[in-house]
Tab-separated table of C-alpha atoms in Angstrom:
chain	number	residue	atom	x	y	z
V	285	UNK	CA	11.988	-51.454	-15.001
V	286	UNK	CA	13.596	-48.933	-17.307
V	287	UNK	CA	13.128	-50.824	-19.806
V	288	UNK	CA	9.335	-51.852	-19.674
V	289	UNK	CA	8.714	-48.337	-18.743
V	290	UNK	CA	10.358	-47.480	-22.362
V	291	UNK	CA	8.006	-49.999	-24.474
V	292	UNK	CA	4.985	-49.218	-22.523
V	293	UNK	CA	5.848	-45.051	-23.438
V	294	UNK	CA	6.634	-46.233	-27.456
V	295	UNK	CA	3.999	-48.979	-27.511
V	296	UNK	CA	1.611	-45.343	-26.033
V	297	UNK	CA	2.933	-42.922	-28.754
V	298	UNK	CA	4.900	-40.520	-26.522
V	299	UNK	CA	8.107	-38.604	-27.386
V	300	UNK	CA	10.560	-39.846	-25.450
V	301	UNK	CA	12.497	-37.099	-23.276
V	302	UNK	CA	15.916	-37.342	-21.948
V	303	UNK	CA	16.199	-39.248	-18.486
V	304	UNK	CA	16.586	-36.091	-16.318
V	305	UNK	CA	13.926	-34.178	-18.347
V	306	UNK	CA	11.379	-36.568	-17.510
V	307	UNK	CA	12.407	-37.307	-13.987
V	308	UNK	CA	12.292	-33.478	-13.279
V	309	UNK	CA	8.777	-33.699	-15.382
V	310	UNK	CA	7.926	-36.454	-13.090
V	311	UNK	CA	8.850	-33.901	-10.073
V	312	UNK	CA	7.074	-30.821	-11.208
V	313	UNK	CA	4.009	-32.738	-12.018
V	314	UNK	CA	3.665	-34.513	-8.487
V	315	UNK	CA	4.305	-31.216	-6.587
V	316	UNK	CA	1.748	-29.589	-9.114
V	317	UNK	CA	-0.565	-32.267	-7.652
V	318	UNK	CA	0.353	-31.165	-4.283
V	319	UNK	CA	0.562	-27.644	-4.267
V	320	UNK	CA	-3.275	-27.393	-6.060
V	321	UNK	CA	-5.335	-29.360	-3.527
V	322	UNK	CA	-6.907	-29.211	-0.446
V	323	UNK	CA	-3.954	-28.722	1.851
V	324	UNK	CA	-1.799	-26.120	0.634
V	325	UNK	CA	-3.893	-22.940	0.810
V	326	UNK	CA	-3.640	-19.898	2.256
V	327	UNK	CA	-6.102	-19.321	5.174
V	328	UNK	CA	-8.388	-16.679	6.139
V	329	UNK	CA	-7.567	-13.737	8.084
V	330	UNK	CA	-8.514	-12.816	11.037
V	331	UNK	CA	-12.000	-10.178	10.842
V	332	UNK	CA	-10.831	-6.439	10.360
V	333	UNK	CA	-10.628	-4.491	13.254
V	334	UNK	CA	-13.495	-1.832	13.496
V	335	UNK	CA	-12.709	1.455	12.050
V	336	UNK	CA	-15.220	4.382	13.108
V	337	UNK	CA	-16.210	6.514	10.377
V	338	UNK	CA	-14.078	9.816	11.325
V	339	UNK	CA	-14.390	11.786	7.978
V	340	UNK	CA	-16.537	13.559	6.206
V	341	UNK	CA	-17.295	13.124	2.652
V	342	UNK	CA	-15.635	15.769	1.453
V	343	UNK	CA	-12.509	15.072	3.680
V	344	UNK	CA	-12.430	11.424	1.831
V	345	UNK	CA	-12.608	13.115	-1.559
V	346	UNK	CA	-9.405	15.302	0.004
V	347	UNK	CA	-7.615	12.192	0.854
V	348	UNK	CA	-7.812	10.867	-2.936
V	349	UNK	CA	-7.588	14.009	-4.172
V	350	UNK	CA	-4.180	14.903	-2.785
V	351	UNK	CA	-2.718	11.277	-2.931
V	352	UNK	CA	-3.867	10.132	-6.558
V	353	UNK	CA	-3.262	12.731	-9.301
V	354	UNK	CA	-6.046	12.859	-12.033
V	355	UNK	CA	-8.713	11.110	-9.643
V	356	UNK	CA	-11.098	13.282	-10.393
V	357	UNK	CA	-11.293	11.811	-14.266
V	358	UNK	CA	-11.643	8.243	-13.428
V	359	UNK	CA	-14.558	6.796	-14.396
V	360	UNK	CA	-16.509	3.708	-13.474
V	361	UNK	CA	-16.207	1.130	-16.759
V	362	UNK	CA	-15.673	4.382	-18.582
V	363	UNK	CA	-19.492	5.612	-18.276
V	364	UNK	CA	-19.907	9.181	-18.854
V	365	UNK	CA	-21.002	11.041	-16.173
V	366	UNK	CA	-19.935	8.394	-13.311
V	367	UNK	CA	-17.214	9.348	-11.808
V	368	UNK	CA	-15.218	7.001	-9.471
V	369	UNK	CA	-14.768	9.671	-6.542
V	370	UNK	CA	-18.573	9.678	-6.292
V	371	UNK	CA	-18.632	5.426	-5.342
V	372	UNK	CA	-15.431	6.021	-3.319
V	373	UNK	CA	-16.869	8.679	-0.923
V	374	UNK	CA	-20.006	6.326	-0.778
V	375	UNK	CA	-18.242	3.176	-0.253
V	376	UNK	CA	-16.180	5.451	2.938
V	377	UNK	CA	-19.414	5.644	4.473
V	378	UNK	CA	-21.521	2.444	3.669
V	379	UNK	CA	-19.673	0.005	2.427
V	380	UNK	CA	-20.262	-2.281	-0.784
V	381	UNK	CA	-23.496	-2.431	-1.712
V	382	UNK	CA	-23.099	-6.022	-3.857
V	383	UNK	CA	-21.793	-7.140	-0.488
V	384	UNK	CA	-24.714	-5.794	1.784
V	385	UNK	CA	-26.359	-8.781	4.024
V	386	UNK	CA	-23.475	-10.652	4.027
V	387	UNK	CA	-21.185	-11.828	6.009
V	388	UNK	CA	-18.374	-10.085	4.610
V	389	UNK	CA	-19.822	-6.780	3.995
V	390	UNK	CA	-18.863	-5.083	7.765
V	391	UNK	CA	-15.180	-6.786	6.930
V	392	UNK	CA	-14.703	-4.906	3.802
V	393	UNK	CA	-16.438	-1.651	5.143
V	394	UNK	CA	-13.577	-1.468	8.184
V	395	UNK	CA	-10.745	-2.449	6.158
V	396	UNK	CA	-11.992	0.168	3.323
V	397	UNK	CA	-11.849	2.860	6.377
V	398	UNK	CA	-8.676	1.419	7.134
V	399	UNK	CA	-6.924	2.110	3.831
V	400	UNK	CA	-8.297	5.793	4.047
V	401	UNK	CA	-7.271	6.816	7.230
V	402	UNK	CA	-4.041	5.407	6.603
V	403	UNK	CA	-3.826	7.883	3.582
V	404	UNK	CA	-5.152	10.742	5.655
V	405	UNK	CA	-2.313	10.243	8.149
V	406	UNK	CA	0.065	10.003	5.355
V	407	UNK	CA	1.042	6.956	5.918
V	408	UNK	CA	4.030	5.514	4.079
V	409	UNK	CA	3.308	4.192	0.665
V	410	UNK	CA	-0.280	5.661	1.052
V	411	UNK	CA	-0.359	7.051	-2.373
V	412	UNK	CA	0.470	3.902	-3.918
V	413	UNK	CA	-2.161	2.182	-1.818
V	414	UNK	CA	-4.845	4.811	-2.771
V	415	UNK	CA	-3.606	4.319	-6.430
V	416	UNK	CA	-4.733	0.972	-6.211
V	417	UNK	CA	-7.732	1.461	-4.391
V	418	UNK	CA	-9.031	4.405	-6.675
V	419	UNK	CA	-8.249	1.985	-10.098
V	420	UNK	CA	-10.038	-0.482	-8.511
V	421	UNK	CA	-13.103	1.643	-8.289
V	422	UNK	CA	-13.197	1.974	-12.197
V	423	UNK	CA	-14.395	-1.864	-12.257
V	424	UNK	CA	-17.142	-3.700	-10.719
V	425	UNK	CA	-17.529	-4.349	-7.317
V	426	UNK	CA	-16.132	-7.897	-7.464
V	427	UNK	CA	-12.684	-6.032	-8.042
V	428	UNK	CA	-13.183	-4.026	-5.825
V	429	UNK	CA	-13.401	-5.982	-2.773
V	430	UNK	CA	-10.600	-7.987	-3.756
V	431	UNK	CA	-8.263	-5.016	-4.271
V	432	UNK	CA	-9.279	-4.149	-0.541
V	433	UNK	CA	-9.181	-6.827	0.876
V	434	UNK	CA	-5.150	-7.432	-0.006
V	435	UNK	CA	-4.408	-3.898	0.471
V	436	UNK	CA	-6.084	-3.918	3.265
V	437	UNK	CA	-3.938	-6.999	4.784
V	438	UNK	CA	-0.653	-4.581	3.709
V	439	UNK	CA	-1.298	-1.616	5.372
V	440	UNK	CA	-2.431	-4.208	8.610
V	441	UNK	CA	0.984	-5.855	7.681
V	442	UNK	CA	-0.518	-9.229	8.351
V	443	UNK	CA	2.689	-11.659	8.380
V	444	UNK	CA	3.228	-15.078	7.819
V	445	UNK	CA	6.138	-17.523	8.113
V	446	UNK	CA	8.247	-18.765	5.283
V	447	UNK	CA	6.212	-21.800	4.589
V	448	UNK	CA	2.787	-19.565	4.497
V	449	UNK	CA	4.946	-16.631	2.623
V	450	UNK	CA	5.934	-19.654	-0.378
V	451	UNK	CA	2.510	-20.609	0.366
V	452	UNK	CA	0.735	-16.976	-0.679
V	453	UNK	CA	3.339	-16.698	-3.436
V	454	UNK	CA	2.134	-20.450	-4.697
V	455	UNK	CA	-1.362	-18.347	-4.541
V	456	UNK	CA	-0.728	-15.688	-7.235
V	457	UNK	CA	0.446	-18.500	-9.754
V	458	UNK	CA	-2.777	-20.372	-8.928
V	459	UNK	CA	-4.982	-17.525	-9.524
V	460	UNK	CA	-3.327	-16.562	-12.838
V	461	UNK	CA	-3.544	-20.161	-13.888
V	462	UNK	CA	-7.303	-19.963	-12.915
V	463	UNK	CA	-7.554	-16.862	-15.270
V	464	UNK	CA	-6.188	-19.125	-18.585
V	465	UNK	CA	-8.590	-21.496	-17.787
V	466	UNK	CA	-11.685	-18.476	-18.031
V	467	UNK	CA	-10.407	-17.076	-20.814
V	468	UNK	CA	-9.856	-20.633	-21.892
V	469	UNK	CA	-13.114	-21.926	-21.430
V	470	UNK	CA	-15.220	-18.767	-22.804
V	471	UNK	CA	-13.138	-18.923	-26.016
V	472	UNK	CA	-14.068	-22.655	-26.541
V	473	UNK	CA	-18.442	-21.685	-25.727
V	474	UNK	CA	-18.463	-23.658	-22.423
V	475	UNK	CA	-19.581	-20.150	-21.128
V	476	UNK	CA	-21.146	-16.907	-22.138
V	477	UNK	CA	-20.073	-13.460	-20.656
V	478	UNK	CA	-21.563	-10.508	-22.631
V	479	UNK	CA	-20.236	-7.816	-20.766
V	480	UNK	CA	-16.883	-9.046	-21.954
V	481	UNK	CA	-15.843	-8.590	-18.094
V	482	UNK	CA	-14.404	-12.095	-17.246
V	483	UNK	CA	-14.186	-11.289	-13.345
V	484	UNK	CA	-17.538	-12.887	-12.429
V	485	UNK	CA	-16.849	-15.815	-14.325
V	486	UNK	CA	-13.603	-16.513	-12.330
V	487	UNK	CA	-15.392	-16.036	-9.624
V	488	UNK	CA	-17.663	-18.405	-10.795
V	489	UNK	CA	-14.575	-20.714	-11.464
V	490	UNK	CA	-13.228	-19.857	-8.162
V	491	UNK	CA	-15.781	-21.056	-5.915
V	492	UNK	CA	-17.046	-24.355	-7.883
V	493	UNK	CA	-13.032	-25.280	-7.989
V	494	UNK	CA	-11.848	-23.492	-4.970
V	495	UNK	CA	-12.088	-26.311	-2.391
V	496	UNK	CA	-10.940	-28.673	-4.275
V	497	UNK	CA	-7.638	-26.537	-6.007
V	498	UNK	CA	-6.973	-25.205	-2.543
V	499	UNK	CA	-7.131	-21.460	-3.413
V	500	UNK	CA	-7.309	-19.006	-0.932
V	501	UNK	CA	-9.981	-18.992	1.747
V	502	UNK	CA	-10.484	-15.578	1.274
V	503	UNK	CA	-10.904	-15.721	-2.334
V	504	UNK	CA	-13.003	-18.748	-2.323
V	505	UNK	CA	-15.354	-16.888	0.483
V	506	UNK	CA	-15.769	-13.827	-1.390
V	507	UNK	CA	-16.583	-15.345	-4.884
V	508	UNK	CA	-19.160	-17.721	-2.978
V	509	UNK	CA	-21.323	-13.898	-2.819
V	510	UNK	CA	-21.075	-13.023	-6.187
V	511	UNK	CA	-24.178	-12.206	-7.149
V	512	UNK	CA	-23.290	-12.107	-11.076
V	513	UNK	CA	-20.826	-14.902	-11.061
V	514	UNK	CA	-24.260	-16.956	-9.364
V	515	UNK	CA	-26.986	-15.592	-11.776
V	516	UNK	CA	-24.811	-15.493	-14.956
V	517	UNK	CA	-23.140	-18.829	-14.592
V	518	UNK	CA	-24.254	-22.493	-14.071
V	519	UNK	CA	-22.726	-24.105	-11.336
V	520	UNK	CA	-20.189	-26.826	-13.100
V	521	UNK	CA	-21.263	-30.618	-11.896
V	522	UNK	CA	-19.217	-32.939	-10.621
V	523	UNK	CA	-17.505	-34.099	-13.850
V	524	UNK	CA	-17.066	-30.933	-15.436
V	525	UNK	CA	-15.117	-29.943	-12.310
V	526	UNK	CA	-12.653	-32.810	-12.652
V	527	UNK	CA	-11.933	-32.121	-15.945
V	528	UNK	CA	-11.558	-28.116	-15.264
V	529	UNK	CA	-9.462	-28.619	-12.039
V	530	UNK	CA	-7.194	-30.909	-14.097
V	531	UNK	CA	-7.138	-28.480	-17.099
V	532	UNK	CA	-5.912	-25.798	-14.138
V	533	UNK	CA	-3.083	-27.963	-13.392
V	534	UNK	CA	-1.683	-28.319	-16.325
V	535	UNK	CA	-1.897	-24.333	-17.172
V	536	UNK	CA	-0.169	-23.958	-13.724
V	537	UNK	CA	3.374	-22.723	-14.769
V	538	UNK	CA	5.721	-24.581	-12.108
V	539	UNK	CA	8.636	-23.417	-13.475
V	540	UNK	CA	7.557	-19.662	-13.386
V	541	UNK	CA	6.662	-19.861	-9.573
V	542	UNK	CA	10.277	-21.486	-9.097
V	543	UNK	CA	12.007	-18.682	-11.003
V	544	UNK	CA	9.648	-15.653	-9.094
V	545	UNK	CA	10.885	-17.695	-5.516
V	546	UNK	CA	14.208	-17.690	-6.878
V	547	UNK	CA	14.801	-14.220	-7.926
V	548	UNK	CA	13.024	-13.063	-4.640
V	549	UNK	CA	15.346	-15.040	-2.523
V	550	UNK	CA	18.650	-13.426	-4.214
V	551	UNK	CA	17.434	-10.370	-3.933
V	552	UNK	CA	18.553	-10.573	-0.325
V	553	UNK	CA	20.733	-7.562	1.294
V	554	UNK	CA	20.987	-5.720	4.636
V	555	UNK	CA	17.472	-3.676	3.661
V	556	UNK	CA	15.820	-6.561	3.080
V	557	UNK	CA	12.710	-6.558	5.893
V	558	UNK	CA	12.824	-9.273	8.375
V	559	UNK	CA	9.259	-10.542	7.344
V	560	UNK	CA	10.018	-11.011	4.196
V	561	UNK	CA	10.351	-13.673	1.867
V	562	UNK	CA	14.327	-13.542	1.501
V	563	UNK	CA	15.312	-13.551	5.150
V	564	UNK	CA	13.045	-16.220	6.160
V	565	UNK	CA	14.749	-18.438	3.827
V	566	UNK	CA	17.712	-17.416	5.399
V	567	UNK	CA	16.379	-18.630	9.018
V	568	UNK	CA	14.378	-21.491	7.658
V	569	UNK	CA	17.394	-22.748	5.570
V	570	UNK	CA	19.529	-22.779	8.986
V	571	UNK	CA	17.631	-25.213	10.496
V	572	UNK	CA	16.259	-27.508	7.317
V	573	UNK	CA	20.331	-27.636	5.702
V	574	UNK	CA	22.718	-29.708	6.606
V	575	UNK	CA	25.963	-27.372	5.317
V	576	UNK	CA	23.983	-23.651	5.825
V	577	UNK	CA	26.545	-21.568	3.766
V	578	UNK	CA	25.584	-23.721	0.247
V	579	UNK	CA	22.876	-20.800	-0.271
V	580	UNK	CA	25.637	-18.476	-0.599
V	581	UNK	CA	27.649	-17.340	-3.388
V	582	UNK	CA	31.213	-19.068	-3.191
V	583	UNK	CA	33.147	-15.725	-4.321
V	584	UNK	CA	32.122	-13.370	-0.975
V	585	UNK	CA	29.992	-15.388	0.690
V	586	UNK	CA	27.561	-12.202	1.067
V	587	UNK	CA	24.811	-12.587	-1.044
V	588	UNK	CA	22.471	-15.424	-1.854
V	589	UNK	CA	22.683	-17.005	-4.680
V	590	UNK	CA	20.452	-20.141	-5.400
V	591	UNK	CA	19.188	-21.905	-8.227
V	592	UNK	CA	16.051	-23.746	-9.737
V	593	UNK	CA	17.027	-27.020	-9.407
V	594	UNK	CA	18.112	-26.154	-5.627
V	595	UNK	CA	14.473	-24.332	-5.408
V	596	UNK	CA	12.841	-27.711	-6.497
V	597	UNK	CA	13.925	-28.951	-3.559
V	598	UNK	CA	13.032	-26.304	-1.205
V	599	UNK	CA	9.405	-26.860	-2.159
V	600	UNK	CA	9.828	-30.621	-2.026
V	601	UNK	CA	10.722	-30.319	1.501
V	602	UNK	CA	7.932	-27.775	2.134
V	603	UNK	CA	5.295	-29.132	0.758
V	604	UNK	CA	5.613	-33.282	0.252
V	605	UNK	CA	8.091	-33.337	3.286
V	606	UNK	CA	11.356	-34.339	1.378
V	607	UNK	CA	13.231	-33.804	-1.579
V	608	UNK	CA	13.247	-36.177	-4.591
V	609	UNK	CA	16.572	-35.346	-6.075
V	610	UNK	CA	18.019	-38.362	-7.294
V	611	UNK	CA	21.578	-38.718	-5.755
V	612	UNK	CA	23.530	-37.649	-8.786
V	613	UNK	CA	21.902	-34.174	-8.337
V	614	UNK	CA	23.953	-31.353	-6.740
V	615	UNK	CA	24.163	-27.630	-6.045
V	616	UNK	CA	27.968	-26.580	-5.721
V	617	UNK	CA	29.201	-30.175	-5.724
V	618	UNK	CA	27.091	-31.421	-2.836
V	619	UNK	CA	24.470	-33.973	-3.198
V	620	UNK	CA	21.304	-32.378	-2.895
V	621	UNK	CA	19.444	-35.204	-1.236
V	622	UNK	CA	21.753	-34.927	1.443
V	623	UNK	CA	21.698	-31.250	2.147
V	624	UNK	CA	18.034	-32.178	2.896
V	625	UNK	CA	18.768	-34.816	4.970
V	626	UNK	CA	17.140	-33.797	8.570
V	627	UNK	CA	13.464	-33.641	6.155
V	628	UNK	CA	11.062	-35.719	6.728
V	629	UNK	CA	9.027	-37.765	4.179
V	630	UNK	CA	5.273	-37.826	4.060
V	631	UNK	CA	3.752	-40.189	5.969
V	632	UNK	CA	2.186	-43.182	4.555
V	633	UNK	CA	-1.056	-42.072	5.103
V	634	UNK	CA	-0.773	-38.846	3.596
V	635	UNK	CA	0.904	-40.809	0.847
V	636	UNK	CA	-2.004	-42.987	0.936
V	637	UNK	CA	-4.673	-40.096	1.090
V	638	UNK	CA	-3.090	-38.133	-2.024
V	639	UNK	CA	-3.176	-41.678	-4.174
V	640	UNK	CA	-6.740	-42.529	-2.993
V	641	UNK	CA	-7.669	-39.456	-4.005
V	642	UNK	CA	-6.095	-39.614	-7.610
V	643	UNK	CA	-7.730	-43.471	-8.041
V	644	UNK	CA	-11.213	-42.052	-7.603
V	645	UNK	CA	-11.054	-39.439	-10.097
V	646	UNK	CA	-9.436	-41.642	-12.465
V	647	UNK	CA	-12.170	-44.676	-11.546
V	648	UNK	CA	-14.269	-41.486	-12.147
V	649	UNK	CA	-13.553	-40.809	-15.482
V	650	UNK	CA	-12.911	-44.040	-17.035
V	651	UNK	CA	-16.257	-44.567	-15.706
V	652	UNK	CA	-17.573	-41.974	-17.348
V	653	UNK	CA	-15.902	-41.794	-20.859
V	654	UNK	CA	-14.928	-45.598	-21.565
V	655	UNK	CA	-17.420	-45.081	-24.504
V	656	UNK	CA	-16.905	-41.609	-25.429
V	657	UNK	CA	-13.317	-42.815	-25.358
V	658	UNK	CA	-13.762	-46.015	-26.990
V	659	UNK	CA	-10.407	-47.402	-26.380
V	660	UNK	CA	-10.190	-50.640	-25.665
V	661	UNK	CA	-8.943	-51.962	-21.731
V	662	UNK	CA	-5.404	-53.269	-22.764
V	663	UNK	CA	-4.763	-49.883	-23.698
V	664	UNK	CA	-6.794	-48.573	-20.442
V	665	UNK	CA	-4.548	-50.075	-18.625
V	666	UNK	CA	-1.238	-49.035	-19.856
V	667	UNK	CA	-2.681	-45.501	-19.613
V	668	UNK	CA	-3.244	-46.582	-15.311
V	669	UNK	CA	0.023	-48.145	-15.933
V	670	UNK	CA	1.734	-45.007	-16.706
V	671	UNK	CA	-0.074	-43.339	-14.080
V	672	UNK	CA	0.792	-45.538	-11.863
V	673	UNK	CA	4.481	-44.864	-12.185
V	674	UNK	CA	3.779	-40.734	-11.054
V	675	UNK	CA	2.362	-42.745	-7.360
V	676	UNK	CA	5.474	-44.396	-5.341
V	677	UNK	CA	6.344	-47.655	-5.856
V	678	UNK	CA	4.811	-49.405	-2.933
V	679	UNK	CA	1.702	-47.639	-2.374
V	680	UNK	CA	0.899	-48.366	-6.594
V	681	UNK	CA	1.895	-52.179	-5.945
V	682	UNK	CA	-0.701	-52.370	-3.008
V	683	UNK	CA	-3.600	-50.417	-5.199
V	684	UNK	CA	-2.841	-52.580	-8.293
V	685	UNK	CA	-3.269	-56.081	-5.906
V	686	UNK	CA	-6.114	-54.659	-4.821
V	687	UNK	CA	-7.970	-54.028	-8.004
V	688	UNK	CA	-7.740	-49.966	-7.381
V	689	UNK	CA	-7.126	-49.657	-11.087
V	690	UNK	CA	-9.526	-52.065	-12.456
V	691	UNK	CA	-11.112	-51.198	-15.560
């Protein structure tokens, strides 16, 4: 098998990579797969709570005032004359207006109030919170409801557990990845922004890919009512979709999201909050390890001290339901495939559903570009042959028999 899988790679042009390079490749591209679909997102929240609006105008500008230093100066997109205060003590009282008649305009209003009561009570971390808020304020409104929204969920302290925690983290990386693909795309012509603001486009992005990238609900929702990411921007068809949704895989930097979980995790110590990140590892790892000390450092057995390769795993186990460590792997001399060994693999049918989902896209484009291509189908089908060998064994041998891959 090694060996066929060598000629077909020379006989395709690629550069061959050492053994454990390309099985980790192998790795980080399958979980990329994973982690930017359907079924690892990070659900909406529940509706804000109503907030009644207790304080006057000038109390609001107080609140800002006293919290956020310089306030007074910041202007909206630097426009002379309009001052951020002004849409902050307006927002207080009626909300958004880009958001009015929706369905999410009475959710930002209350969690807006929210923010600013909790910096009129003083509030710990209120001035950072305000910070935020009042910076936001200087951009357009799209920016604005996302910066409330999330600070919103802080002050509300809206918790998850340590799969939906990896989850939101998994979030950021897919939103930034989303942002190289706008600035991507608008370099190359395949869109026009003249305001030079790319927000609206990656809102534009965000809800024709959302779905099908599995960003956040919440993100997804409140690009959906963008008026200028609608008007501005053509909704991308079906093939343009594929082809973006694939290009936002493969700017998705796995190995950055591993090193962020990493360095969160061994930042562990006594302060560390019981919500967070680092000591739900701690009480996820005692029940998902076989030898639960491994995640400590061998010298005083007081801090946590993990790796990438280690981290790999975690996610494995999170998200596909097992780690794929080949058994000469190992994190302080133990296998790593058996520290794992109470997971639980996916399911065939999951299996199955991921692979179907891969043939059609594939059937998709070959479909579509076998001319623009114009490669002939012995080479088509070493490409599905090397394809083939990112899908397990079995479930590939069953597709090929049953003509999944025909060209």
């Amino acid at each position: 098998q090694a060996s066929s899988e060598l000629k077909l790679r020379t006989s395709l042009g690629f550069q061959m990579a050492p053994r454990q390079d390309f099985l980790v490749a192998q790795r980080h591209q399958k979980l990329v797969e994973k982690l930017l679909s359907s079924s690892v997102r990070v659900p909406a929240p529940q509706e804000a709570k109503p907030e009644t609006a207790r304080l006057t105008a000038q109390e609001v500008r107080d609140v800002f005032t006293r919290h956020v230093p310089g306030v007074e100066k910041f202007l909206f997109r630097g426009q002379a004359g309009q001052f951020s205060l002004k849409f902050l003590q307006v927002a207080y009282r009626d909300g958004l207006r880009a958001f009015q008649g929706t369905e999410l305009h009475n959710h930002l209003l209350q969690l807006f109030r929210l923010i600013v009561h909790y910096g009129h009570e003083n509030g710990q971390g209120a001035a950072l919170h305000l910070r935020e808020l009042a910076e936001a304020f200087m951009e357009c409104q799209a920016v604005q409801a996302r910066v409330i929204e999330r600070v919103g969920y802080q002050i509300r302290g809206v918790s998850c557990d340590f799969r939906g925690l990896v989850t939101c983290l998994v979030d950021e990386y897919k939103t930034w990845s989303l942002r190289l693909l706008a600035a991507e795309r608008l370099a190359q012509g395949l869109a026009r922004d003249e305001d030079q603001n790319p927000t609206h486009y990656e809102n534009r992005l965000t809800a024709d890919l959302g779905d099908l990238l599995g960003f956040s609900e919440a993100d997804v929702r409140r690009a959906k009512l963008d008026e200028h990411a609608r008007s501005r921007f053509q909704v991308l068809k079906s093939r343009n979709s594929t082809g973006a949704a694939a290009r936002c895989r493969e700017l998705f930097d796995m190995e950055a999201v591993l090193g962020a979980f990493v360095a969160e995790v061994n930042s562990f110590s006594e302060s560390s909050p019981p919500e967070g990140l680092a000591r739900l590892f701690l009480s996820w790892a005692s029940e998902n390890l076989e030898e639960k000390h491994v995640v400590f450092d061998e010298e005083t057995f007081t801090h946590v001290q993990i790796d990438r390769t280690f981290a790999l795993s975690v996610f494995e186990v999170l998200f596909t339901g097992a780690s794929a460590a080949p058994e000469d792997e190992s994190f302080r001399g133990l296998a790593i495939s058996r520290l794992f060994a109470t997971s639980k693999p996916e399911t065939e049918a999951e299996l199955m559903a991921g692979s179907a989902e891969k043939v059609l896209i594939l059937q998709e484009l070959v479909g579509e570009e076998r001319t623009v291509l114009g490669l002939p189908d012995t080479l088509l089908r070493n490409l599905m042959a090397v394809i083939c060998s990112f899908i397990p064994s079995e479930l590939s041998s069953r597709l090929v028999a049953e003509d999944a891959f025909e060209v």
